[in-house]
Amino acid sequence: RILEYEKPNLIGGGKGPACRLELWDCSGDQKFETCWPALMKDSHGVVIVFNPELPSHLKELEMWYSCFVQQQPLLDSQCLLVAHHKPGTAGDTENLPLAHPLDKLRLIHSNLEEDPEDVRMEFLKYFRSIISLVNESREREEMSIIS
């Protein structure tokens, strides 16, 4: 599944061009592993959504991080972990036992019934950081061609 998203004025405080983003969903199922290289090609960031109440998800996080971030290679700042709490669960948002190096990644907790606006704002911050990295990389590449 691919979600295309266009956000006007994402950078620049109300000024500037619109940004077009594509979110590719690999469903979290390893039976689609043959498709992963296509998902990873030319990607600029990785968002890993998991259920923190399932111990198996905490174990799988390391595999997803290794495959989609370390093997690309992407910077840790290009990865966002989203601990999604299902409606009606009280989930512990303070003491989530993440293994190293996952404990260094940006982590947000989402509960769309309680704080949808907070989740939206965190995604926008993440996307802005990705756009800044892409723009900086493009500028360095242009400067290396000029000089």
Coordinates of C-alpha atoms in Angstrom, one line a residue:
R1 CA 0.0 0.0 0.0
I2 CA 1.2 3.5 -0.8
L3 CA -0.3 6.6 0.7
E4 CA 0.5 9.8 -1.2
Y5 CA 0.3 12.9 0.8
E6 CA 0.8 16.5 -0.2
K7 CA 1.3 19.1 2.5
P8 CA 1.4 22.8 1.4
N9 CA 4.0 25.0 3.2
L10 CA 5.5 22.2 5.3
I11 CA 8.7 24.1 5.5
G12 CA 9.1 27.9 5.9
G13 CA 6.3 28.9 8.3
G14 CA 3.5 29.3 5.8
K15 CA 5.7 30.2 2.8
G16 CA 7.3 28.0 0.2
P17 CA 6.3 25.1 -2.1
A18 CA 4.2 22.1 -1.2
C19 CA 5.9 18.9 -0.2
R20 CA 4.8 15.6 -1.7
L21 CA 5.4 12.6 0.5
E22 CA 4.8 8.9 -0.1
L23 CA 4.3 6.4 2.7
W24 CA 4.9 2.8 1.6
D25 CA 3.4 0.2 3.9
C26 CA 5.1 -3.2 4.0
S27 CA 2.4 -4.5 6.4
G28 CA 4.9 -6.0 8.9
D29 CA 4.6 -9.4 7.3
Q30 CA 7.8 -11.1 6.3
K31 CA 6.0 -13.0 3.5
F32 CA 6.5 -9.7 1.5
E33 CA 10.2 -9.7 2.1
T34 CA 10.9 -10.0 -1.6
C35 CA 9.3 -6.6 -2.1
W36 CA 11.4 -4.9 0.6
P37 CA 14.2 -3.8 -1.8
A38 CA 11.7 -1.9 -3.8
L39 CA 10.3 -0.2 -0.7
M40 CA 13.8 0.8 0.4
K41 CA 15.1 2.1 -2.9
D42 CA 15.5 5.8 -2.7
S43 CA 13.8 6.1 0.6
H44 CA 14.6 9.0 2.9
G45 CA 13.1 7.8 6.1
V46 CA 11.6 4.9 8.0
V47 CA 8.6 4.9 10.3
I48 CA 8.2 1.7 12.3
V49 CA 4.8 1.3 13.9
F50 CA 4.4 -1.4 16.5
N51 CA 2.1 -2.5 19.4
P52 CA 4.2 -2.1 22.6
E53 CA 1.9 -4.5 24.5
L54 CA 3.1 -7.4 22.3
P55 CA 6.5 -8.8 23.4
S56 CA 6.9 -10.2 19.9
H57 CA 6.7 -6.7 18.4
L58 CA 9.5 -5.5 20.7
K59 CA 11.7 -8.4 19.4
E60 CA 10.8 -7.7 15.7
L61 CA 11.8 -4.0 16.1
E62 CA 15.4 -5.0 16.0
M63 CA 14.9 -6.9 12.7
W64 CA 13.0 -4.0 11.1
Y65 CA 15.6 -1.5 12.2
S66 CA 18.4 -3.7 10.9
C67 CA 16.8 -4.3 7.5
F68 CA 15.3 -0.8 6.8
V69 CA 17.7 1.6 8.6
Q70 CA 21.1 0.0 9.1
Q71 CA 21.3 -1.8 5.7
Q72 CA 20.3 1.3 3.7
P73 CA 22.3 3.0 5.4
L74 CA 20.1 5.7 6.9
L75 CA 20.9 7.9 9.9
D76 CA 19.1 7.2 13.2
S77 CA 17.5 10.6 12.8
Q78 CA 15.8 9.3 9.7
C79 CA 13.9 6.6 11.7
L80 CA 10.8 7.2 13.8
L81 CA 9.4 4.6 16.1
V82 CA 5.6 4.8 16.8
A83 CA 4.4 2.8 19.8
H84 CA 0.7 2.6 18.9
H85 CA -1.6 1.9 21.8
K86 CA -5.0 0.5 20.8
P87 CA -8.1 2.2 22.2
G88 CA -8.9 1.1 25.7
T89 CA -5.4 0.1 26.6
A90 CA -3.6 1.9 29.3
G91 CA 0.0 1.1 28.1
D92 CA 3.1 2.3 29.9
T93 CA 4.5 5.2 28.0
E94 CA 7.4 5.8 30.3
N95 CA 9.3 2.4 30.6
L96 CA 9.3 0.7 27.2
P97 CA 12.2 -1.8 27.2
L98 CA 13.9 -1.1 23.9
A99 CA 17.2 -2.9 23.1
H100 CA 20.3 -0.9 22.1
P101 CA 20.5 0.8 19.5
L102 CA 16.7 1.3 19.4
D103 CA 16.8 3.1 22.7
K104 CA 18.6 6.0 20.8
L105 CA 15.8 6.5 18.2
R106 CA 13.0 9.0 18.3
L107 CA 10.0 7.3 19.9
I108 CA 6.4 8.6 20.0
H109 CA 3.4 7.0 21.6
S110 CA 0.2 7.2 19.7
N111 CA -3.4 6.7 20.8
L112 CA -5.6 8.2 18.2
E113 CA -8.6 8.4 20.5
E114 CA -6.8 10.4 23.2
D115 CA -4.2 12.5 21.4
P116 CA -4.6 12.6 17.6
E117 CA -3.3 16.2 17.3
D118 CA -0.2 15.3 19.2
V119 CA 0.5 12.4 16.9
R120 CA -0.1 14.6 13.8
M121 CA 2.3 17.3 15.2
E122 CA 5.0 14.7 15.8
F123 CA 4.7 13.3 12.3
L124 CA 5.0 16.8 10.9
K125 CA 8.1 17.4 13.0
Y126 CA 9.6 14.1 11.7
F127 CA 8.7 15.0 8.0
R128 CA 10.3 18.4 8.4
S129 CA 13.5 16.9 9.7
I130 CA 13.6 14.5 6.7
I131 CA 13.0 17.3 4.3
S132 CA 15.8 19.3 5.8
L133 CA 18.2 16.4 5.5
V134 CA 17.2 15.8 1.9
N135 CA 17.6 19.5 1.1
E136 CA 21.0 19.7 2.8
S137 CA 22.2 16.6 0.9
R138 CA 21.0 18.1 -2.4
E139 CA 22.8 21.4 -1.6
R140 CA 26.1 19.5 -0.8
E141 CA 25.8 17.6 -4.0
E142 CA 25.2 20.7 -6.1
M143 CA 28.1 22.5 -4.4
S144 CA 30.4 19.5 -5.1
I145 CA 29.4 19.7 -8.8
I146 CA 30.1 23.5 -8.9
S147 CA 33.4 23.3 -7.2

